[in-house]
Amino acid sequence: MSIHPTDTASENATATHSPSQADPIVIPPSDLLLVDADVSGLTLEQLSRRPEVYNRELSWLDFNWRVLQEALDQRNPLLERLDFLGITASNLDEFFRKRVGGLKRQQAAGASNLRLQGWSPDYQLDLIRRVVSRFGQIQEQCLLQDILPKLAEHGVKLVDYTDISPDEATQLRHAFFQDVFPLLTPLAFDSSHPFPFVSNLSLNLVVETLDHDTGESHVARMKVPANRPRWMRMGQSYHFVALEEVLIDNLESLFAGMEILHVHPFRITRNAALMRNEEEADDLLEMISEELQERRFAPVVRLEVSTDLPPHLLNILLHEFALKEQDVYQYKGPLGLSDLMSLTRALDLPELKFPTWQPRTPPQFSFLNNDSRPADVFKVLKQGDILLHHPYQSFANSTQLWLLAAARDPQVLAIKHTMYRTADDSPIVDALISAAQQGKQVAVLVEVKARFDEEQNIHHSKRLEEAGCHVAYGLVGLKAHTKISLVVREESSGLQAYVHIGTGNYNHSTANLYTDLALLTTNRAIVTDVMNLFNYLTGYNRRILYKKLLVAPVNMRRRFLDLIEREMEFTRTYGSGRIIAKMNSLDDPEIVLRLYQASQVGVQIDLIIRGVCRVRPGIPGKSDNIRVVSVIGRFLEHHRIFHFANAGNPEYFIGSADWMQRNLDNRVEAVVPIEARAMKVQLRLILETCLEDQRNAWDMQPDGRYVQRQGVTRRRHSNGAEPPPEGTHSVLMHHVAQRTTCTVGQRRIPRAEGMDQN
């Protein structure tokens, strides 16, 4: 396996795009447009539901094309481009585990997709293979022909073993025997040795040896240790060798007396889409634990191999993993490109990365720290509601600070909290445990069905239970995806409740990478709604009346449909209907149909959708008034914001739910209105910045493809100013850094002089 830059990449791979080129960047490539391009003749109902217009798997792959363009984009720093390349590979790993895994289950059962007539599992898997094969070619071309040669100019090299000096080989051999050799276990497979278990996403070597004494050849598998760095550093330089290359060069120490005929890396992906019957489960926690065990041994859905793997060894792997040739993906370069992300983090070369951004402490919390009196934190909250914006504002110095203060405060009597995805070293989990140990009432809704976080959530739930917390595990048939916390404090005026409602998880790690919003409030109506929602999550409360909150699957769908209908009525009456909705994904057919109908009436609709989107904009007579924008950049756009013009009295909402069928019908979600005028201004700024982005934004076309913006001004801001040429993230970082006031309720308060911006 060579990791040298090469000029032999597939001629089918598209060339690297540069923003200086006159031709627009349009993705996916035209020959991979696998759904109908011209849908103008379809009815609104057909547009909203037909698989020929929208297929979730293909739409998800379209999203990953946009991420890949960030790796191809010459405007991004080199190590950030390398990181984006790793992200695309990690995304594909998850895609095969979840989406391809689900199709494989249907295929194995001989089931047709009744909702997607004509789109059988076989048909969809063939389409996916066409896309992923081309995608992999461009990934390799980007790495081998573009990024690695440019990194070499800065002294960063992935060195092929054939090019290292004798001294370097000696150094690597010493490191091998000291740090790697004791961890290796070659496993033969033959008539007396069954084929060994191969774990999901692990990197392995298939080794064929010849015994000269017997004249027989043997085949073995060896796992490349996952607990060793994938890229072994050579001396003090930024030269690295792939760990599997070091293993290959030292194989004679593991197969003494044998001639090594062939050795090649391979990697497998296992299905994560397993059958689950919650209704028949006596113990949900036990069922999920058993599912995790099953997932370890789930069927293989993808085999990745080097291009020079001999056919007879490939056939052995295909037989043992029960795969077909269309399940195999061959690569010239290193397998498992998701490991490139670890390489970027190992390099201290700030000039090759985005400028460092340190989240700012929200002005309201600027005089506080972890040593402040808990009472001081609650004094801040009593002054008025606070809108938080991560990662521009610090999660640690706001949300986390508040929950840690609640755990320490002797006047806090109860804490209720939801946990969907959190870090393994979460300070919030530790704080909840501490609070329970102090005698506080602590109730935690742990969603053990959060895909790929089940094991960690089970671990946290056991720790919480052992500390005396009341732990619930979600609802049968529903995922608790809502992001809410409730703190009850005894004060001179009586019991006072404080509520946090967010768009993202309570995770201090991802809070530095994902854009999310949160509201801290003491609003009595919202507090009552959150109390009732917690009772629904942990008990048997079936209350369906919520004064402020939009709650799925209770009233959220109906409320959003009514809000869209209201804009239609205002357009008919005043000609002023306007909707701006920002979310991760949009695929709910009923919502989509209503948006098409609103467009026909004349409602102006801007949809800021990072990922999959069922809506097709710009179709004459059907969606002329709809625009779809996708923002891909430094941070993962994760917050959900909904704006309805309401005839000059705009309403804004934030929350945990996308307009996806699963979110509206099969998950517990919460969306909260934002009512303070100053906070509405903040939300409007975020939305307008995304809509005017000339650096990281993509416009969906009527044919379903996306065109990258390249600095062409589209519209002015509402105040008449020209939009800046920078991307969303740089604009908002600049805005947060320059803010001299903070928002507390309806008032604006000067920021403290000389306050700590860290």
Short mmCIF file of N, CA and C in Angstrom, two decimals, residues 415-467:
data_model
loop_
_atom_site.label_atom_id
_atom_site.label_comp_id
_atom_site.label_asym_id
_atom_site.label_seq_id
_atom_site.Cartn_x
_atom_site.Cartn_y
_atom_site.Cartn_z
N ILE A 415 -33.45 18.94 41.23
CA ILE A 415 -32.92 19.13 39.87
C ILE A 415 -33.51 18.04 38.99
N LYS A 416 -34.02 18.45 37.83
CA LYS A 416 -34.49 17.49 36.83
C LYS A 416 -33.74 17.78 35.53
N HIS A 417 -33.37 16.72 34.84
CA HIS A 417 -32.43 16.89 33.73
C HIS A 417 -32.64 15.79 32.70
N THR A 418 -32.48 16.12 31.41
CA THR A 418 -32.52 15.11 30.36
C THR A 418 -31.12 14.89 29.80
N MET A 419 -30.83 13.65 29.47
CA MET A 419 -29.51 13.29 28.95
C MET A 419 -29.70 12.46 27.68
N TYR A 420 -29.25 13.01 26.55
CA TYR A 420 -29.33 12.28 25.29
C TYR A 420 -27.94 11.84 24.83
N ARG A 421 -27.07 12.80 24.58
CA ARG A 421 -25.67 12.49 24.30
C ARG A 421 -24.81 13.40 25.17
N THR A 422 -23.90 12.81 25.92
CA THR A 422 -23.02 13.62 26.75
C THR A 422 -21.62 13.02 26.73
N ALA A 423 -20.67 13.77 27.23
CA ALA A 423 -19.28 13.32 27.20
C ALA A 423 -19.04 12.25 28.26
N ASP A 424 -18.01 11.43 28.06
CA ASP A 424 -17.73 10.39 29.03
C ASP A 424 -17.20 10.96 30.34
N ASP A 425 -16.61 12.15 30.28
CA ASP A 425 -16.08 12.80 31.48
C ASP A 425 -16.92 14.02 31.85
N SER A 426 -18.22 13.91 31.75
CA SER A 426 -19.12 15.04 31.89
C SER A 426 -19.11 15.64 33.30
N PRO A 427 -18.74 16.93 33.44
CA PRO A 427 -18.86 17.58 34.75
C PRO A 427 -20.30 17.68 35.23
N ILE A 428 -21.25 17.71 34.30
CA ILE A 428 -22.66 17.81 34.68
C ILE A 428 -23.11 16.52 35.35
N VAL A 429 -22.71 15.37 34.80
CA VAL A 429 -23.06 14.10 35.45
C VAL A 429 -22.47 14.05 36.85
N ASP A 430 -21.21 14.46 36.99
CA ASP A 430 -20.59 14.48 38.31
C ASP A 430 -21.35 15.41 39.26
N ALA A 431 -21.82 16.54 38.75
CA ALA A 431 -22.56 17.49 39.59
C ALA A 431 -23.89 16.90 40.02
N LEU A 432 -24.58 16.20 39.14
CA LEU A 432 -25.86 15.57 39.51
C LEU A 432 -25.65 14.51 40.58
N ILE A 433 -24.57 13.75 40.45
CA ILE A 433 -24.25 12.74 41.46
C ILE A 433 -23.98 13.41 42.80
N SER A 434 -23.21 14.48 42.78
CA SER A 434 -22.91 15.22 44.01
C SER A 434 -24.18 15.77 44.65
N ALA A 435 -25.08 16.30 43.82
CA ALA A 435 -26.33 16.85 44.33
C ALA A 435 -27.16 15.78 45.03
N ALA A 436 -27.24 14.60 44.44
CA ALA A 436 -28.01 13.52 45.06
C ALA A 436 -27.38 13.08 46.37
N GLN A 437 -26.06 13.04 46.40
CA GLN A 437 -25.37 12.64 47.62
C GLN A 437 -25.57 13.64 48.76
N GLN A 438 -25.88 14.90 48.39
CA GLN A 438 -26.17 15.92 49.40
C GLN A 438 -27.62 15.88 49.88
N GLY A 439 -28.42 14.99 49.31
CA GLY A 439 -29.80 14.86 49.73
C GLY A 439 -30.79 15.60 48.86
N LYS A 440 -30.34 16.20 47.76
CA LYS A 440 -31.27 16.87 46.85
C LYS A 440 -32.06 15.83 46.06
N GLN A 441 -33.27 16.19 45.67
CA GLN A 441 -34.06 15.34 44.78
C GLN A 441 -33.53 15.53 43.36
N VAL A 442 -32.97 14.48 42.80
CA VAL A 442 -32.41 14.56 41.45
C VAL A 442 -33.07 13.50 40.58
N ALA A 443 -33.72 13.95 39.52
CA ALA A 443 -34.36 13.04 38.57
C ALA A 443 -33.72 13.26 37.20
N VAL A 444 -33.28 12.18 36.57
CA VAL A 444 -32.60 12.27 35.28
C VAL A 444 -33.27 11.34 34.28
N LEU A 445 -33.68 11.89 33.17
CA LEU A 445 -34.20 11.08 32.07
C LEU A 445 -33.03 10.76 31.15
N VAL A 446 -32.57 9.52 31.16
CA VAL A 446 -31.45 9.08 30.34
C VAL A 446 -32.01 8.34 29.13
N GLU A 447 -31.74 8.85 27.95
CA GLU A 447 -32.23 8.18 26.74
C GLU A 447 -31.22 7.12 26.32
N VAL A 448 -31.49 5.88 26.71
CA VAL A 448 -30.54 4.80 26.42
C VAL A 448 -30.66 4.32 24.98
N LYS A 449 -31.60 4.88 24.21
CA LYS A 449 -31.74 4.49 22.80
C LYS A 449 -31.03 5.46 21.86
N ALA A 450 -30.25 6.42 22.40
CA ALA A 450 -29.50 7.35 21.55
C ALA A 450 -28.44 6.56 20.79
N ARG A 451 -28.59 6.47 19.47
CA ARG A 451 -27.76 5.59 18.65
C ARG A 451 -26.28 5.89 18.83
N PHE A 452 -25.51 4.83 19.12
CA PHE A 452 -24.06 4.83 19.30
C PHE A 452 -23.63 5.47 20.62
N ASP A 453 -24.59 5.97 21.42
CA ASP A 453 -24.26 6.46 22.76
C ASP A 453 -24.90 5.59 23.83
N GLU A 454 -25.47 4.46 23.43
CA GLU A 454 -26.19 3.62 24.39
C GLU A 454 -25.29 3.16 25.53
N GLU A 455 -24.12 2.66 25.18
CA GLU A 455 -23.24 2.09 26.20
C GLU A 455 -22.81 3.15 27.21
N GLN A 456 -22.46 4.31 26.71
CA GLN A 456 -22.04 5.39 27.60
C GLN A 456 -23.20 5.85 28.47
N ASN A 457 -24.40 5.96 27.90
CA ASN A 457 -25.56 6.40 28.67
C ASN A 457 -25.94 5.38 29.74
N ILE A 458 -25.80 4.10 29.43
CA ILE A 458 -26.05 3.07 30.44
C ILE A 458 -25.05 3.19 31.58
N HIS A 459 -23.79 3.44 31.23
CA HIS A 459 -22.76 3.63 32.26
C HIS A 459 -23.10 4.82 33.15
N HIS A 460 -23.48 5.94 32.54
CA HIS A 460 -23.83 7.12 33.33
C HIS A 460 -25.06 6.84 34.20
N SER A 461 -26.05 6.14 33.64
CA SER A 461 -27.28 5.90 34.40
C SER A 461 -27.01 5.06 35.64
N LYS A 462 -26.11 4.09 35.52
CA LYS A 462 -25.79 3.25 36.69
C LYS A 462 -25.08 4.07 37.76
N ARG A 463 -24.18 4.95 37.34
CA ARG A 463 -23.51 5.82 38.30
C ARG A 463 -24.52 6.72 39.01
N LEU A 464 -25.45 7.26 38.23
CA LEU A 464 -26.46 8.14 38.81
C LEU A 464 -27.35 7.39 39.79
N GLU A 465 -27.77 6.20 39.43
CA GLU A 465 -28.63 5.40 40.32
C GLU A 465 -27.91 5.05 41.61
N GLU A 466 -26.64 4.66 41.49
CA GLU A 466 -25.86 4.29 42.68
C GLU A 466 -25.71 5.46 43.63
N ALA A 467 -25.74 6.69 43.10
CA ALA A 467 -25.61 7.88 43.94
C ALA A 467 -26.94 8.30 44.55
#
